[in-house]
CSV table of C-alpha atoms in Angstrom, one decimal:
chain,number,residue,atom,x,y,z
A,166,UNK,CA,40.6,-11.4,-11.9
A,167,UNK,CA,36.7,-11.5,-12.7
A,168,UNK,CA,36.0,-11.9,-15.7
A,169,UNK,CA,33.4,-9.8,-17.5
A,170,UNK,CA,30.2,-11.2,-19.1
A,171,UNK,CA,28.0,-9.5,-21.5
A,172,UNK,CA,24.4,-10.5,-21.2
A,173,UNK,CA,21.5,-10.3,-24.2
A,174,UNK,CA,18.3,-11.8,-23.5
A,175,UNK,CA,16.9,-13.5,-26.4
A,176,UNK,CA,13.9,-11.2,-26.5
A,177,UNK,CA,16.9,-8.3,-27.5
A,178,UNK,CA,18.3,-7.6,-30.7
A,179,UNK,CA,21.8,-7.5,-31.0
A,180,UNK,CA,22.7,-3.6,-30.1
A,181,UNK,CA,23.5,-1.4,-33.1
A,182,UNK,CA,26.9,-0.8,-32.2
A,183,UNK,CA,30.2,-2.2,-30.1
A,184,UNK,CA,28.1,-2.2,-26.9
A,185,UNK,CA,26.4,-5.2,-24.5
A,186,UNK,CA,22.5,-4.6,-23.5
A,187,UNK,CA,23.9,-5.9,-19.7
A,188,UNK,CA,27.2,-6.6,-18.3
A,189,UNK,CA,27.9,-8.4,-15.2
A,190,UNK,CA,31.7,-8.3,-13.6
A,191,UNK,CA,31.7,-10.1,-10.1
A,192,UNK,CA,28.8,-9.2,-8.3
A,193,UNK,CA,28.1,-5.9,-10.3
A,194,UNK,CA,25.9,-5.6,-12.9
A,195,UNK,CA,25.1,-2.8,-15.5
A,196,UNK,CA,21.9,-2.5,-17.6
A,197,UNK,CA,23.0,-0.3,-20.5
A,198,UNK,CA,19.9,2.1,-21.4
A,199,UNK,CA,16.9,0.5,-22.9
A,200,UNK,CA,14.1,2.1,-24.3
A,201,UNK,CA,10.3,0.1,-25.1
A,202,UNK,CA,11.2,-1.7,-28.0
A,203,UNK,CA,8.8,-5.5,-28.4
A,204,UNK,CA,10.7,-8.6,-28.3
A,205,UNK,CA,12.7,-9.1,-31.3
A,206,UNK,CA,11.0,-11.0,-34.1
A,207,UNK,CA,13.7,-12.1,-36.2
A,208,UNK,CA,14.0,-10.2,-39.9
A,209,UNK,CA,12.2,-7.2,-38.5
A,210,UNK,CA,13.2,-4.1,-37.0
A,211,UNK,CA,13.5,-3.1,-33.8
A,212,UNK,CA,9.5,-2.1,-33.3
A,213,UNK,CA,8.5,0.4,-30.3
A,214,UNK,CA,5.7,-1.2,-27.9
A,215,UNK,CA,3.0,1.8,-28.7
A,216,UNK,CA,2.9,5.7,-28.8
A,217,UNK,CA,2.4,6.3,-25.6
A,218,UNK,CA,4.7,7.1,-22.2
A,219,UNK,CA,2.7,4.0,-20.5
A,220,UNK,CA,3.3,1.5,-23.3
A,221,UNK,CA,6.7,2.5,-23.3
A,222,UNK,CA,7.4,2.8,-20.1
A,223,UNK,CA,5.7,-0.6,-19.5
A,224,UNK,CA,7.8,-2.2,-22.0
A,225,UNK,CA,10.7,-0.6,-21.0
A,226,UNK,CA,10.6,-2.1,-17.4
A,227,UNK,CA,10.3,-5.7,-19.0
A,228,UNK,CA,13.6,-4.9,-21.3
A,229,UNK,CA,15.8,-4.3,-18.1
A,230,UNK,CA,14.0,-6.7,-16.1
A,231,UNK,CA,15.3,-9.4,-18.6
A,232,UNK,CA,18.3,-8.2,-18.9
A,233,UNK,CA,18.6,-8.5,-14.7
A,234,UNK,CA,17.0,-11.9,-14.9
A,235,UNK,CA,19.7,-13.0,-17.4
A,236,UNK,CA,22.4,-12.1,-15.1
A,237,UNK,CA,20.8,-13.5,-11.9
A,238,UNK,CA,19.5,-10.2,-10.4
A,239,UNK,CA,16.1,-9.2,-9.8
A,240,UNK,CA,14.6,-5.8,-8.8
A,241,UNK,CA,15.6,-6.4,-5.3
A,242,UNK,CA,19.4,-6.1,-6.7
A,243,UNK,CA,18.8,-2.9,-8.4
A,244,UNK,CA,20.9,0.2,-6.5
A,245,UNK,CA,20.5,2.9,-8.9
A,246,UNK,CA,18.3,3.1,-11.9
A,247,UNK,CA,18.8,6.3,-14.9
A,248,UNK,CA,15.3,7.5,-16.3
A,249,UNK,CA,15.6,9.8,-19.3
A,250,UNK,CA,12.3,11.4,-20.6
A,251,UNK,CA,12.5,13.1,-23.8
A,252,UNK,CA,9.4,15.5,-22.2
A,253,UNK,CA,9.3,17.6,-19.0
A,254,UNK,CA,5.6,17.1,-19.1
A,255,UNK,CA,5.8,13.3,-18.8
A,256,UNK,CA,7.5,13.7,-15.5
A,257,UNK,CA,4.0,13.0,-13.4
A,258,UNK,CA,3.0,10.5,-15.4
A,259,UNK,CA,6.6,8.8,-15.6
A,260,UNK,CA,5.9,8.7,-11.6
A,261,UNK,CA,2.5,7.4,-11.4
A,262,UNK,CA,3.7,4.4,-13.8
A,263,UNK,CA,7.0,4.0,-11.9
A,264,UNK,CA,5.7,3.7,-8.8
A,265,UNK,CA,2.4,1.4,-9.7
A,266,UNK,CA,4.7,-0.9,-11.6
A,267,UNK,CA,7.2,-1.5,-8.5
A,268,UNK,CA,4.5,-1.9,-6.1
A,269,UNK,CA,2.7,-4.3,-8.3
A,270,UNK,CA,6.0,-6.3,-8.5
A,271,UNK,CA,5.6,-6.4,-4.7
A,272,UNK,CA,8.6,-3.1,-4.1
A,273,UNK,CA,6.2,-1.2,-1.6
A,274,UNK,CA,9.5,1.2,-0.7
A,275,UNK,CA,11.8,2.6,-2.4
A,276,UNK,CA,13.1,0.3,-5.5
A,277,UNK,CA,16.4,2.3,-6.1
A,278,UNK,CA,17.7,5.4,-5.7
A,279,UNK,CA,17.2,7.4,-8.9
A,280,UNK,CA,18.0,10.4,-11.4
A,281,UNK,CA,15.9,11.5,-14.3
A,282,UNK,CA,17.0,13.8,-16.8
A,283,UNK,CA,15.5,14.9,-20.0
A,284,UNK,CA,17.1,14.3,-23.3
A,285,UNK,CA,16.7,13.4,-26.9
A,286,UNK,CA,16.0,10.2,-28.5
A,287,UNK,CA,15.2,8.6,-31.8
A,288,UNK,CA,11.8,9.3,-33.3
A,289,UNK,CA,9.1,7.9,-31.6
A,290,UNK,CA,10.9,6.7,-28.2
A,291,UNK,CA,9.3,8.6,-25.3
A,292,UNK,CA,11.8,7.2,-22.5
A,293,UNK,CA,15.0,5.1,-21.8
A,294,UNK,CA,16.1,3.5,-18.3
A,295,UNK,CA,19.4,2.3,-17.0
A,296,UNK,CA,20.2,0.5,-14.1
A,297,UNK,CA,22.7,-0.8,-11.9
A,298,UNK,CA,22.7,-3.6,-9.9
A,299,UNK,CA,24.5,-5.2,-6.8
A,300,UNK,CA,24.3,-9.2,-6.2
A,301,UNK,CA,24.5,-10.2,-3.0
C-alpha cells in the first residue's frame, strides 16, 4: 500500500487545524486551499500579501506552486485547480491575472481544467485556490 505523505513548505505555517497544506499518495497529489498569505516569519502571524485581488492572487499562485514543488510536481502536473473568489465582481480580473500568470510561466494552453465559485473567507482574503495534481 502507498503510503501517504503530507507536504509543508517551509515558507508555510503549520495549518490551524488537523489538516496538511499538500498531500501526495502515489502519484496523486492534493493542494489543500491556499489563500495569499507572505512566507511565514517565524513569531508573526499569518500576514496577507496586500489588499488587492492581484497581490493576492499573485501570492496565492506561489503558495501552491510550493506546495507542488515540495512534492515533485510542477504546473505541468496540475489536472484540476479550485478558485474561490469572495466577489462576483473580481471574476474578470481573477481571469486576466490567471491567465497572464500561466502564460508567463510558459502554460500558453490550457493549465487545468477549472471551477470557481464564490464564497466567504476570513477578513481581508479576496481568494483561495486548490489544486490537484497527477505525476507522471
Amino acid at each position: 500500500m502507498t503510503e501517504k505523505i503530507a507536504l509543508t513548505p517551509a515558507t508555510h505555517t503549520t495549518p490551524p487545524a488537523k489538516f496538511s497544506h499538500g498531500v501526495k499518495k502515489g502519484n496523486i497529489l492534493q493542494v489543500a486551499g491556499q489563500v495569499g498569505f507572505l512566507p511565514a516569519v517565524e513569531g508573526q502571524a499569518p500576514t496577507p500579501a496586500g489588499p488587492t485581488l492581484r497581490e493576492q492572487t499573485l501570492q496565492t499562485f506561489a503558495n501552491v506552486k510550493a506546495i507542488l514543488e515540495e512534492g515533485g510536481a510542477s504546473w505541468d502536473d496540475v489536472m484540476m485547480m479550485r478558485v474561490y473568489l469572495t466577489d462576483v465582481d473580481h471574476f474578470a480580473e481573477m481571469n486576466e491575472i490567471y491567465n497572464a500568470y500561466f502564460e508567463a510561466e510558459g502554460l500558453k494552453e490550457a493549465a487545468s481544467a477549472r471551477t470557481t465559485v464564490y464564497v466567504g473567507l476570513p477578513k481581508g482574503l479576496l481568494i483561495e485556490i486548490d489544486a490537484l495534481a497527477v505525476l507522471s
